[in-house]
GROMACS .gro file of C-alpha atoms in nm:
model
  237
    1UNK     CA    1   2.724   1.768   0.347
    2UNK     CA    2   2.310   1.786   0.395
    3UNK     CA    3   2.245   1.830   0.026
    4UNK     CA    4   2.494   1.543  -0.069
    5UNK     CA    5   2.297   1.315   0.205
    6UNK     CA    6   1.949   1.427   0.071
    7UNK     CA    7   2.120   1.371  -0.313
    8UNK     CA    8   2.209   1.032  -0.191
    9UNK     CA    9   1.860   0.923  -0.048
   10UNK     CA   10   1.696   1.054  -0.356
   11UNK     CA   11   1.920   0.856  -0.608
   12UNK     CA   12   1.845   0.549  -0.348
   13UNK     CA   13   1.479   0.580  -0.362
   14UNK     CA   14   1.470   0.603  -0.748
   15UNK     CA   15   1.678   0.280  -0.754
   16UNK     CA   16   1.399   0.116  -0.504
   17UNK     CA   17   1.125   0.236  -0.672
   18UNK     CA   18   1.242   0.150  -1.000
   19UNK     CA   19   1.356  -0.233  -0.882
   20UNK     CA   20   1.009  -0.242  -0.721
   21UNK     CA   21   0.798  -0.178  -1.057
   22UNK     CA   22   1.014  -0.448  -1.230
   23UNK     CA   23   0.920  -0.650  -0.955
   24UNK     CA   24   0.558  -0.594  -1.041
   25UNK     CA   25   0.608  -0.620  -1.402
   26UNK     CA   26   0.748  -0.991  -1.367
   27UNK     CA   27   0.489  -1.084  -1.164
   28UNK     CA   28   0.213  -0.951  -1.332
   29UNK     CA   29   0.298  -1.174  -1.644
   30UNK     CA   30   0.284  -1.474  -1.418
   31UNK     CA   31  -0.046  -1.405  -1.249
   32UNK     CA   32  -0.339  -1.369  -1.338
   33UNK     CA   33  -0.552  -1.088  -1.193
   34UNK     CA   34  -0.764  -1.244  -0.849
   35UNK     CA   35  -0.468  -1.511  -0.835
   36UNK     CA   36  -0.448  -1.676  -0.516
   37UNK     CA   37  -0.051  -1.646  -0.375
   38UNK     CA   38   0.112  -1.798  -0.071
   39UNK     CA   39   0.407  -1.570   0.058
   40UNK     CA   40   0.615  -1.763   0.296
   41UNK     CA   41   0.887  -1.600   0.462
   42UNK     CA   42   0.732  -1.254   0.337
   43UNK     CA   43   0.928  -1.029   0.571
   44UNK     CA   44   0.805  -0.659   0.569
   45UNK     CA   45   0.582  -0.771   0.288
   46UNK     CA   46   0.766  -0.595  -0.026
   47UNK     CA   47   0.674  -0.890  -0.244
   48UNK     CA   48   0.350  -0.944  -0.101
   49UNK     CA   49   0.279  -0.571  -0.196
   50UNK     CA   50   0.403  -0.653  -0.563
   51UNK     CA   51   0.160  -0.941  -0.572
   52UNK     CA   52  -0.103  -0.737  -0.447
   53UNK     CA   53  -0.066  -0.471  -0.710
   54UNK     CA   54  -0.109  -0.738  -0.997
   55UNK     CA   55  -0.468  -0.809  -0.850
   56UNK     CA   56  -0.350  -1.130  -0.657
   57UNK     CA   57  -0.487  -1.208  -0.303
   58UNK     CA   58  -0.197  -1.303  -0.064
   59UNK     CA   59  -0.166  -1.498   0.215
   60UNK     CA   60   0.166  -1.335   0.390
   61UNK     CA   61   0.330  -1.616   0.649
   62UNK     CA   62   0.595  -1.428   0.848
   63UNK     CA   63   0.671  -1.503   1.213
   64UNK     CA   64   0.902  -1.215   1.311
   65UNK     CA   65   0.641  -0.969   1.534
   66UNK     CA   66   0.843  -0.666   1.395
   67UNK     CA   67   0.825  -0.732   1.048
   68UNK     CA   68   0.461  -0.865   1.095
   69UNK     CA   69   0.379  -0.497   1.209
   70UNK     CA   70   0.584  -0.334   0.911
   71UNK     CA   71   0.401  -0.540   0.666
   72UNK     CA   72   0.065  -0.485   0.820
   73UNK     CA   73   0.124  -0.107   0.804
   74UNK     CA   74   0.242  -0.120   0.423
   75UNK     CA   75  -0.044  -0.378   0.308
   76UNK     CA   76  -0.372  -0.359   0.512
   77UNK     CA   77  -0.505  -0.116   0.278
   78UNK     CA   78  -0.556  -0.356   0.040
   79UNK     CA   79  -0.828  -0.492   0.290
   80UNK     CA   80  -0.998  -0.814   0.174
   81UNK     CA   81  -0.716  -0.945  -0.055
   82UNK     CA   82  -0.445  -0.931   0.231
   83UNK     CA   83  -0.457  -1.212   0.495
   84UNK     CA   84  -0.112  -1.168   0.700
   85UNK     CA   85  -0.027  -1.513   0.923
   86UNK     CA   86   0.197  -1.449   1.222
   87UNK     CA   87   0.371  -1.814   1.179
   88UNK     CA   88   0.622  -1.972   0.976
   89UNK     CA   89   0.551  -2.296   0.799
   90UNK     CA   90   0.739  -2.615   0.824
   91UNK     CA   91   0.708  -2.995   0.805
   92UNK     CA   92   0.460  -3.021   1.109
   93UNK     CA   93   0.271  -2.815   1.329
   94UNK     CA   94   0.393  -2.662   1.663
   95UNK     CA   95   0.672  -2.450   1.745
   96UNK     CA   96   1.033  -2.390   1.683
   97UNK     CA   97   1.310  -2.196   1.761
   98UNK     CA   98   1.396  -1.883   1.494
   99UNK     CA   99   1.733  -1.713   1.532
  100UNK     CA  100   1.746  -1.380   1.421
  101UNK     CA  101   2.000  -1.140   1.294
  102UNK     CA  102   2.105  -0.793   1.247
  103UNK     CA  103   1.892  -0.795   0.948
  104UNK     CA  104   1.526  -0.954   0.964
  105UNK     CA  105   1.562  -1.092   0.606
  106UNK     CA  106   1.814  -1.355   0.712
  107UNK     CA  107   1.650  -1.494   1.032
  108UNK     CA  108   1.671  -1.839   0.995
  109UNK     CA  109   1.578  -2.189   1.169
  110UNK     CA  110   1.948  -2.241   1.155
  111UNK     CA  111   2.149  -2.123   1.409
  112UNK     CA  112   2.484  -2.147   1.182
  113UNK     CA  113   2.295  -1.956   0.883
  114UNK     CA  114   2.470  -1.628   0.762
  115UNK     CA  115   2.519  -1.317   0.973
  116UNK     CA  116   2.568  -1.297   1.349
  117UNK     CA  117   2.289  -1.412   1.611
  118UNK     CA  118   2.115  -1.121   1.777
  119UNK     CA  119   1.850  -1.325   1.982
  120UNK     CA  120   1.602  -1.635   1.948
  121UNK     CA  121   1.231  -1.665   1.961
  122UNK     CA  122   0.974  -1.915   1.985
  123UNK     CA  123   0.721  -1.921   1.694
  124UNK     CA  124   0.439  -2.108   1.586
  125UNK     CA  125   0.440  -2.332   1.307
  126UNK     CA  126   0.186  -2.449   1.058
  127UNK     CA  127   0.212  -2.634   0.699
  128UNK     CA  128   0.152  -2.592   0.349
  129UNK     CA  129  -0.138  -2.859   0.356
  130UNK     CA  130  -0.316  -2.670   0.665
  131UNK     CA  131  -0.308  -2.342   0.479
  132UNK     CA  132  -0.428  -2.477   0.202
  133UNK     CA  133  -0.701  -2.633   0.397
  134UNK     CA  134  -0.782  -2.295   0.551
  135UNK     CA  135  -0.716  -2.058   0.250
  136UNK     CA  136  -0.731  -2.265  -0.047
  137UNK     CA  137  -0.480  -2.407  -0.287
  138UNK     CA  138  -0.286  -2.094  -0.406
  139UNK     CA  139  -0.202  -2.049  -0.789
  140UNK     CA  140   0.184  -1.945  -0.704
  141UNK     CA  141   0.357  -2.025  -0.367
  142UNK     CA  142   0.659  -1.810  -0.297
  143UNK     CA  143   0.913  -1.957  -0.001
  144UNK     CA  144   1.196  -1.768   0.127
  145UNK     CA  145   1.299  -1.925   0.446
  146UNK     CA  146   1.669  -1.902   0.483
  147UNK     CA  147   1.776  -2.272   0.439
  148UNK     CA  148   1.442  -2.407   0.557
  149UNK     CA  149   1.298  -2.464   0.224
  150UNK     CA  150   1.299  -2.842   0.256
  151UNK     CA  151   1.129  -2.856   0.576
  152UNK     CA  152   0.866  -2.640   0.406
  153UNK     CA  153   0.803  -2.855   0.110
  154UNK     CA  154   0.756  -3.150   0.372
  155UNK     CA  155   0.424  -2.997   0.489
  156UNK     CA  156   0.314  -3.037   0.140
  157UNK     CA  157   0.167  -3.339  -0.024
  158UNK     CA  158  -0.019  -3.202  -0.320
  159UNK     CA  159   0.143  -3.013  -0.625
  160UNK     CA  160   0.099  -2.649  -0.663
  161UNK     CA  161   0.056  -2.497  -1.023
  162UNK     CA  162   0.369  -2.243  -0.950
  163UNK     CA  163   0.583  -2.234  -0.662
  164UNK     CA  164   0.925  -2.045  -0.619
  165UNK     CA  165   1.203  -2.138  -0.336
  166UNK     CA  166   1.502  -1.983  -0.303
  167UNK     CA  167   1.878  -2.129  -0.357
  168UNK     CA  168   2.214  -2.060  -0.239
  169UNK     CA  169   2.539  -2.155  -0.373
  170UNK     CA  170   2.701  -2.317  -0.091
  171UNK     CA  171   2.780  -2.676  -0.061
  172UNK     CA  172   2.475  -2.760   0.170
  173UNK     CA  173   2.241  -2.533   0.039
  174UNK     CA  174   2.286  -2.692  -0.311
  175UNK     CA  175   2.211  -3.041  -0.164
  176UNK     CA  176   1.894  -2.883  -0.037
  177UNK     CA  177   1.807  -2.744  -0.377
  178UNK     CA  178   1.837  -3.097  -0.520
  179UNK     CA  179   1.651  -3.245  -0.203
  180UNK     CA  180   1.334  -3.011  -0.283
  181UNK     CA  181   1.328  -3.082  -0.659
  182UNK     CA  182   1.340  -3.468  -0.566
  183UNK     CA  183   1.028  -3.429  -0.312
  184UNK     CA  184   0.846  -3.202  -0.559
  185UNK     CA  185   0.912  -3.429  -0.848
  186UNK     CA  186   0.731  -3.693  -0.636
  187UNK     CA  187   0.394  -3.494  -0.617
  188UNK     CA  188   0.372  -3.529  -0.976
  189UNK     CA  189   0.545  -3.377  -1.327
  190UNK     CA  190   0.731  -3.077  -1.293
  191UNK     CA  191   0.956  -2.817  -1.496
  192UNK     CA  192   1.198  -2.568  -1.372
  193UNK     CA  193   1.372  -2.275  -1.448
  194UNK     CA  194   1.575  -2.027  -1.243
  195UNK     CA  195   1.575  -1.664  -1.147
  196UNK     CA  196   1.911  -1.539  -0.980
  197UNK     CA  197   1.878  -1.247  -0.710
  198UNK     CA  198   1.807  -0.893  -0.808
  199UNK     CA  199   1.710  -1.023  -1.180
  200UNK     CA  200   1.352  -1.035  -1.337
  201UNK     CA  201   1.377  -1.291  -1.647
  202UNK     CA  202   1.450  -1.646  -1.652
  203UNK     CA  203   1.798  -1.744  -1.713
  204UNK     CA  204   1.668  -2.074  -1.950
  205UNK     CA  205   1.462  -2.006  -2.222
  206UNK     CA  206   1.296  -2.338  -2.220
  207UNK     CA  207   1.146  -2.472  -1.877
  208UNK     CA  208   1.371  -2.797  -1.780
  209UNK     CA  209   1.301  -3.144  -1.670
  210UNK     CA  210   1.454  -3.223  -1.307
  211UNK     CA  211   1.744  -3.431  -1.464
  212UNK     CA  212   1.804  -3.169  -1.725
  213UNK     CA  213   1.798  -2.883  -1.457
  214UNK     CA  214   2.033  -3.074  -1.200
  215UNK     CA  215   2.284  -3.141  -1.501
  216UNK     CA  216   2.299  -2.730  -1.506
  217UNK     CA  217   2.284  -2.655  -1.176
  218UNK     CA  218   2.454  -2.488  -1.013
  219UNK     CA  219   2.750  -2.459  -1.263
  220UNK     CA  220   2.518  -2.261  -1.550
  221UNK     CA  221   2.390  -1.973  -1.264
  222UNK     CA  222   2.663  -1.935  -1.027
  223UNK     CA  223   2.824  -1.640  -1.165
  224UNK     CA  224   2.475  -1.484  -1.232
  225UNK     CA  225   2.281  -1.210  -1.032
  226UNK     CA  226   2.390  -1.116  -0.685
  227UNK     CA  227   2.576  -1.294  -0.385
  228UNK     CA  228   2.528  -1.623  -0.527
  229UNK     CA  229   2.145  -1.656  -0.460
  230UNK     CA  230   1.800  -1.669  -0.625
  231UNK     CA  231   1.498  -1.848  -0.662
  232UNK     CA  232   1.412  -2.196  -0.839
  233UNK     CA  233   1.089  -2.195  -1.012
  234UNK     CA  234   0.904  -2.483  -1.032
  235UNK     CA  235   0.578  -2.538  -1.278
  236UNK     CA  236   0.318  -2.832  -1.208
  237UNK     CA  237   0.270  -2.979  -1.564
   0.00000   0.00000   0.00000
């Protein structure tokens, strides 16, 4: 039994390592060395570390104290390229209630989000515009905030060259995706693509206008990837 357990652990480690290498390869094709990245909803820093390996500078926003400790342990050796910020990002600066779950990756400002609420904590909130004032405009901004995407974008009043935010194939979240795209389209001309969960390639060969994309979303991506979620990618023109 002990040998079987070790074998399973080794197999799991190999799978996780291979997945991480695919992450690094994917982002290295999109980011120039020394790019500035904002990681909003950084959790324990897995994607932040992938960005750092590409040579990027990373400002990582994460309000959960336990996640922040783990992320610092994981990424702090990158020294001047890594800047952790223990705050959430939203429409306005202040404080709000974050509902934690059995897994830190599905903590949400929505009490009715997936998973069973374990506890609630008050967290500080900044905005994207304030973050840009403090750290500079990012070349890429990743947003993974469990349903809070539109609130994050409402704190932005200027286009960002490359941005991604999470989508979920539920009625409420499909509407949220459409609202996010509408909001971003008012900041400037944009093109859109999508990467389903656990995948490392874009679905559409050509990036689409908002109207073209919304004609194909969610139908053309609903059965791709894992568990009905993934990332919407938005490129400013």
